[in-house]
Amino acid sequence: MTSTLTPVRKRSALTRGQLPKAAPYIVLAVALILGAAILALIGFNAFGWGIVSAILFAAGLVGWSLVVEGARKAKDKLATCLVVGAFLVALLPLFSVIWTVLINGLPGLLDPGFLTTSMNGVTGAFDNKTVEEGAPLLGGIYHALMGTLLITVLATLISVPVGLLTAIYLVEYGEDRALARAITFFVDVMTGIPSIVAGLFAAAAFFAVVGPGTKTGAVAAVALSVLMIPVVVRSSEEMLKIVPNELREAAYALGVRKWRTILKVVLPTAISGIASGITLAIARVIGETAPILVTAGFATTINTNVFSGWMASLPTFIYTQILNPTSPSNPDPSSQRAWGAALVLIILVMLLNLGARLIARIFAPKTGR
């Protein structure tokens, strides 16, 4: 009889002093119920319910753990609750922005012709008919979408060679020289300048060279390149620094010249991080509004020539549709267009970030036996 009961005593000793596996779920259910009851007394709202329930959950789980498991594990659960809570608080603005833009922008994005038509010829009378008579919504973002893509592509063509060559000089040739230190200092300064300053710089430069009143997509591209170059320099510099020196020394030992070593050894090794950094730099400037307003103006017609005429972009389209509705008496159609354009802009930024991850994975150095 004694040998039969001994294993039972051992198992109970092992599980004594531990919360059941379902403890977090039990505490969460009780916290949600108590939170709903408390909020019902003072005025229910979803946000307040979540906050009160989270506080009750943390207090309940930590208190239960203190009684059953002791102070050490209770402190561990308190730290876990704080970390998870901070993570959820950080995610809250992101999900709030995405949800708000989806709810308000999806109707405009699904409207026929929204992506394939411009605002050329669209007046307030059309918006009045849309509101008063239920007529289809006219006007789209095609001209602004094309302007954004063309300006961003030109800015990338300017920024990538300059930024990449600067990073190569700093890492491979700088050697703590005065010029390298000066470049590093000015890159740090450029990283923090406001975007409107970049726009004013580009506008003033073209005013001095071409003439007053010059507003084209090329001027906007120069303004965006001022913002992109520091990001490209910094990201490329860090990627080049992590390339092992043994690879360079092995190439030098074989008699390979330095420029060829950089071209054939260093850059291919760091290309994954460089490509992803360039993509993130593009995502950083594609939504800029102030420099585009100063340098490219705003247009309602399709203009695919970045060197002539005013050019619209998605940020300026959103800005003007909200600030100056097509029909001041019925601003809802303009608001719908603005939300739709905002959703398209967010989709573009998300695609660029996903593209950066994909590029980093594709061009990453292959490892294996």
XYZ file of C-alpha atoms in Angstrom:
369
model
C 0.000 0.000 0.000
C 2.840 2.378 0.818
C 4.568 1.866 -2.547
C 1.306 2.579 -4.325
C 0.739 5.981 -2.656
C 4.317 7.261 -2.933
C 4.166 8.393 -6.635
C 0.972 10.333 -5.882
C 2.699 12.253 -3.113
C 5.628 13.053 -5.449
C 3.399 14.402 -8.187
C 1.477 16.653 -5.767
C 4.759 17.957 -4.369
C 5.946 18.895 -7.871
C 2.771 20.770 -8.722
C 2.332 22.419 -5.341
C 2.904 26.190 -5.359
C 2.126 26.734 -9.049
C -0.782 28.485 -10.735
C -2.910 26.334 -13.025
C -2.186 26.645 -16.738
C -5.581 28.260 -17.284
C -4.908 30.969 -14.683
C -4.277 33.823 -17.212
C -7.489 32.989 -19.077
C -9.515 32.828 -15.872
C -8.135 36.168 -14.675
C -8.728 37.709 -18.119
C -12.376 36.593 -18.161
C -12.973 37.969 -14.665
C -11.179 41.231 -15.536
C -13.304 41.717 -18.659
C -16.513 41.143 -16.716
C -15.521 43.435 -13.840
C -14.241 46.072 -16.286
C -17.544 46.056 -18.163
C -19.455 46.361 -14.878
C -17.335 49.295 -13.690
C -17.597 51.113 -17.036
C -21.362 50.532 -17.111
C -21.669 52.601 -13.928
C -19.642 55.585 -15.172
C -20.381 55.446 -18.896
C -19.279 52.568 -21.120
C -16.755 52.982 -23.921
C -14.522 50.398 -25.583
C -11.237 52.198 -24.911
C -11.944 52.665 -21.214
C -13.089 49.052 -20.936
C -9.778 47.877 -22.361
C -7.719 50.055 -19.990
C -9.657 49.070 -16.866
C -9.655 45.391 -17.836
C -5.884 45.467 -18.434
C -5.264 46.999 -15.000
C -7.560 44.475 -13.323
C -5.923 41.606 -15.206
C -2.406 42.619 -14.165
C -3.442 43.200 -10.538
C -5.386 39.919 -10.369
C -2.711 37.754 -11.968
C 0.140 39.241 -9.931
C -1.867 39.059 -6.694
C -2.851 35.437 -7.291
C 0.744 34.559 -8.124
C 1.976 36.312 -4.954
C -0.348 34.243 -2.780
C 0.271 30.887 -4.470
C 3.796 31.053 -5.967
C 5.595 33.621 -3.883
C 7.173 37.046 -4.421
C 9.802 35.974 -6.986
C 7.359 34.592 -9.542
C 4.890 37.397 -8.809
C 7.573 39.937 -9.759
C 8.261 37.960 -12.926
C 4.582 38.059 -13.900
C 4.423 41.793 -13.103
C 7.371 42.434 -15.432
C 5.717 40.299 -18.125
C 2.463 42.249 -17.802
C 4.331 45.563 -18.070
C 6.269 44.461 -21.175
C 3.179 43.091 -22.926
C 1.205 46.186 -21.937
C 3.876 48.506 -23.350
C 3.888 46.479 -26.578
C 0.097 46.762 -26.918
C 0.198 50.502 -26.187
C 2.829 50.926 -28.914
C 0.643 48.990 -31.371
C -2.513 50.921 -30.494
C -1.751 54.069 -32.565
C -0.701 51.941 -35.535
C -3.874 49.875 -35.532
C -5.949 52.992 -34.887
C -4.469 54.797 -37.915
C -4.813 51.761 -40.181
C -8.387 51.114 -39.075
C -9.434 54.753 -39.469
C -7.886 55.053 -42.933
C -9.404 51.733 -44.035
C -12.896 52.642 -42.878
C -12.821 56.105 -44.450
C -10.670 55.388 -47.499
C -12.014 52.071 -48.755
C -15.233 53.559 -50.228
C -13.189 56.036 -52.260
C -10.661 53.415 -53.356
C -13.429 51.085 -54.550
C -15.121 53.850 -56.522
C -14.869 53.173 -60.307
C -12.337 55.421 -61.993
C -10.701 56.590 -58.769
C -7.296 55.245 -59.800
C -7.640 55.932 -63.527
C -9.029 59.483 -63.745
C -7.772 62.919 -62.747
C -9.464 66.017 -61.361
C -9.343 67.783 -64.723
C -12.697 69.507 -65.325
C -14.219 68.369 -62.019
C -16.005 71.284 -60.337
C -18.145 71.798 -57.292
C -21.296 71.277 -59.357
C -20.390 67.617 -59.837
C -19.890 67.130 -56.112
C -23.204 68.855 -55.401
C -24.946 66.411 -57.725
C -23.208 63.513 -55.998
C -24.511 64.627 -52.594
C -27.958 65.920 -53.575
C -28.931 63.565 -56.403
C -26.792 60.517 -55.693
C -24.790 60.861 -58.920
C -21.524 58.868 -59.224
C -18.468 60.481 -57.683
C -16.234 61.990 -60.360
C -12.549 62.753 -60.137
C -9.659 60.534 -59.155
C -6.008 60.444 -58.165
C -4.343 59.241 -61.379
C -2.516 62.545 -61.925
C -1.345 62.662 -58.292
C -0.296 59.011 -58.312
C 1.763 59.476 -61.476
C 3.327 62.635 -60.055
C 4.312 60.851 -56.832
C 5.900 57.947 -58.714
C 7.804 60.143 -61.187
C 9.123 62.560 -58.560
C 10.163 59.719 -56.250
C 11.929 57.815 -59.045
C 13.898 60.915 -60.067
C 14.787 61.653 -56.432
C 16.022 58.069 -56.076
C 18.170 58.361 -59.211
C 19.781 61.475 -57.711
C 20.166 60.223 -54.150
C 21.393 56.652 -54.527
C 24.626 57.320 -56.465
C 25.532 60.321 -54.295
C 24.710 58.591 -51.014
C 26.332 55.285 -51.911
C 29.562 56.845 -53.195
C 29.736 59.042 -50.099
C 29.384 55.989 -47.868
C 32.095 54.168 -49.824
C 34.457 57.120 -49.363
C 33.775 57.339 -45.624
C 34.347 53.626 -45.017
C 37.033 52.721 -47.551
C 39.002 55.940 -48.077
C 38.154 58.315 -45.218
C 40.552 56.915 -42.605
C 39.524 59.550 -40.057
C 40.640 62.422 -42.284
C 39.359 65.943 -41.771
C 37.214 65.734 -44.894
C 35.633 62.480 -43.720
C 34.857 63.981 -40.304
C 33.329 67.062 -41.957
C 31.158 64.908 -44.233
C 29.978 62.848 -41.263
C 29.082 66.020 -39.367
C 27.104 67.505 -42.241
C 25.316 64.210 -42.885
C 24.237 64.195 -39.234
C 22.986 67.780 -39.583
C 21.094 66.972 -42.806
C 19.422 64.007 -41.130
C 17.596 66.306 -38.735
C 16.635 69.235 -40.953
C 12.892 69.885 -41.408
C 11.460 68.867 -44.771
C 10.240 72.408 -45.489
C 13.868 73.617 -45.310
C 14.822 71.104 -47.997
C 11.979 72.405 -50.154
C 13.022 76.014 -49.667
C 16.624 75.142 -50.513
C 15.659 73.430 -53.783
C 13.271 76.240 -54.716
C 15.880 78.930 -54.008
C 18.538 77.050 -55.993
C 16.312 76.733 -59.055
C 15.064 80.308 -58.698
C 18.684 81.491 -58.861
C 19.621 79.278 -61.819
C 16.425 79.075 -63.917
C 14.389 82.004 -62.751
C 11.754 83.049 -60.203
C 8.582 80.998 -60.015
C 10.127 77.751 -61.260
C 7.998 74.880 -59.989
C 8.424 71.472 -61.596
C 8.681 67.857 -60.589
C 12.468 68.047 -60.990
C 12.690 70.756 -58.318
C 10.614 68.577 -56.007
C 12.888 65.611 -56.742
C 15.935 67.664 -55.733
C 14.190 68.655 -52.499
C 13.384 65.016 -51.712
C 16.927 63.964 -52.561
C 18.205 66.353 -49.877
C 16.145 64.328 -47.407
C 17.063 60.954 -48.894
C 20.831 61.335 -49.195
C 21.584 61.337 -45.426
C 19.468 58.199 -44.942
C 21.204 56.424 -47.826
C 24.641 57.479 -46.553
C 23.978 56.313 -43.010
C 22.411 52.964 -43.934
C 25.035 52.189 -46.585
C 27.882 53.209 -44.277
C 26.716 50.858 -41.538
C 26.326 47.992 -44.006
C 29.804 48.530 -45.440
C 31.334 48.636 -41.958
C 30.058 45.170 -41.064
C 31.796 43.560 -44.055
C 34.674 41.564 -42.497
C 38.121 43.025 -43.145
C 39.370 39.494 -43.844
C 37.526 39.589 -47.176
C 39.294 42.791 -48.190
C 42.668 41.494 -47.047
C 42.201 38.253 -48.954
C 41.487 40.185 -52.137
C 44.491 42.455 -51.604
C 46.669 39.414 -51.021
C 45.670 38.111 -54.455
C 46.782 41.381 -56.026
C 43.278 42.785 -56.621
C 43.156 46.566 -56.735
C 41.172 48.449 -54.143
C 38.441 49.755 -56.456
C 37.894 46.268 -57.827
C 37.804 44.806 -54.335
C 35.088 47.280 -53.416
C 33.145 46.543 -56.583
C 33.465 42.750 -56.580
C 33.800 41.854 -52.898
C 32.581 44.573 -50.522
C 29.451 45.756 -52.345
C 28.096 42.252 -53.154
C 28.544 41.285 -49.511
C 26.677 44.361 -48.235
C 24.137 44.674 -51.065
C 21.291 43.209 -48.999
C 21.464 45.896 -46.305
C 22.210 48.648 -48.815
C 19.175 47.763 -50.938
C 16.856 47.609 -47.946
C 18.204 50.939 -46.652
C 17.566 52.593 -50.015
C 14.024 51.221 -50.069
C 13.352 52.559 -46.580
C 14.754 55.948 -47.632
C 12.230 56.010 -50.484
C 9.432 55.154 -48.057
C 10.609 57.994 -45.825
C 10.169 60.707 -48.479
C 7.249 59.416 -50.555
C 4.731 60.963 -48.173
C 6.361 64.388 -47.759
C 3.961 67.287 -48.329
C 5.680 70.582 -47.505
C 8.617 70.354 -49.948
C 6.295 69.264 -52.778
C 3.982 72.228 -52.210
C 6.919 74.634 -52.329
C 8.679 73.095 -55.334
C 6.090 71.387 -57.563
C 2.899 73.266 -56.779
C -0.420 71.564 -57.413
C -2.170 70.526 -60.614
C -5.490 68.931 -61.480
C -4.368 67.628 -64.864
C -2.058 64.790 -65.837
C 1.555 65.904 -66.278
C 4.200 63.247 -66.929
C 7.030 65.690 -67.682
C 8.994 66.315 -64.501
C 10.976 69.118 -66.155
C 8.036 71.301 -67.173
C 4.895 72.537 -65.475
C 3.336 72.083 -62.080
C 2.853 68.503 -60.913
C 0.520 67.006 -58.345
C 1.393 64.304 -55.824
C -0.627 62.216 -53.405
C 0.323 64.236 -50.271
C -0.527 67.566 -51.905
C -3.730 66.074 -53.325
C -4.811 65.041 -49.828
C -3.862 68.438 -48.432
C -5.786 70.456 -51.012
C -8.864 68.230 -50.956
C -9.177 68.685 -47.200
C -8.165 72.335 -47.013
C -9.966 73.521 -50.169
C -12.849 71.165 -51.000
C -14.008 71.151 -54.592
C -17.456 72.132 -53.312
C -17.228 74.145 -50.070
C -20.951 73.613 -49.424
C -20.631 69.818 -49.824
C -17.128 68.781 -48.682
C -17.932 65.069 -48.261
C -16.872 64.023 -51.803
C -13.550 65.822 -51.402
C -13.083 64.196 -48.012
C -13.767 60.791 -49.564
C -11.151 61.407 -52.252
C -8.637 62.518 -49.615
C -9.174 59.412 -47.483
C -8.899 57.201 -50.562
C -5.628 58.870 -51.540
C -4.352 58.431 -47.966
C -5.131 54.723 -48.144
C -3.251 54.416 -51.449
C -0.269 56.244 -49.929
C -0.211 53.905 -46.921
C -0.396 50.892 -49.248
C 2.582 52.244 -51.213
C 4.631 52.707 -48.028
C 3.714 49.207 -46.826
C 4.692 47.726 -50.192
C 8.027 49.540 -50.048
C 8.733 48.169 -46.575
C 7.778 44.664 -47.671
C 9.958 45.161 -50.728
C 12.882 46.102 -48.489
C 12.497 42.857 -46.559
C 12.196 40.841 -49.759
C 15.265 42.508 -51.282
C 17.253 41.881 -48.112
C 16.322 38.206 -48.233
C 17.031 37.784 -51.950
C 20.414 39.522 -51.965
C 21.586 38.214 -48.584
C 24.865 36.279 -48.841
C 24.163 32.585 -49.257
C 25.496 30.454 -46.418
C 25.838 26.728 -46.192
C 28.210 23.899 -46.826
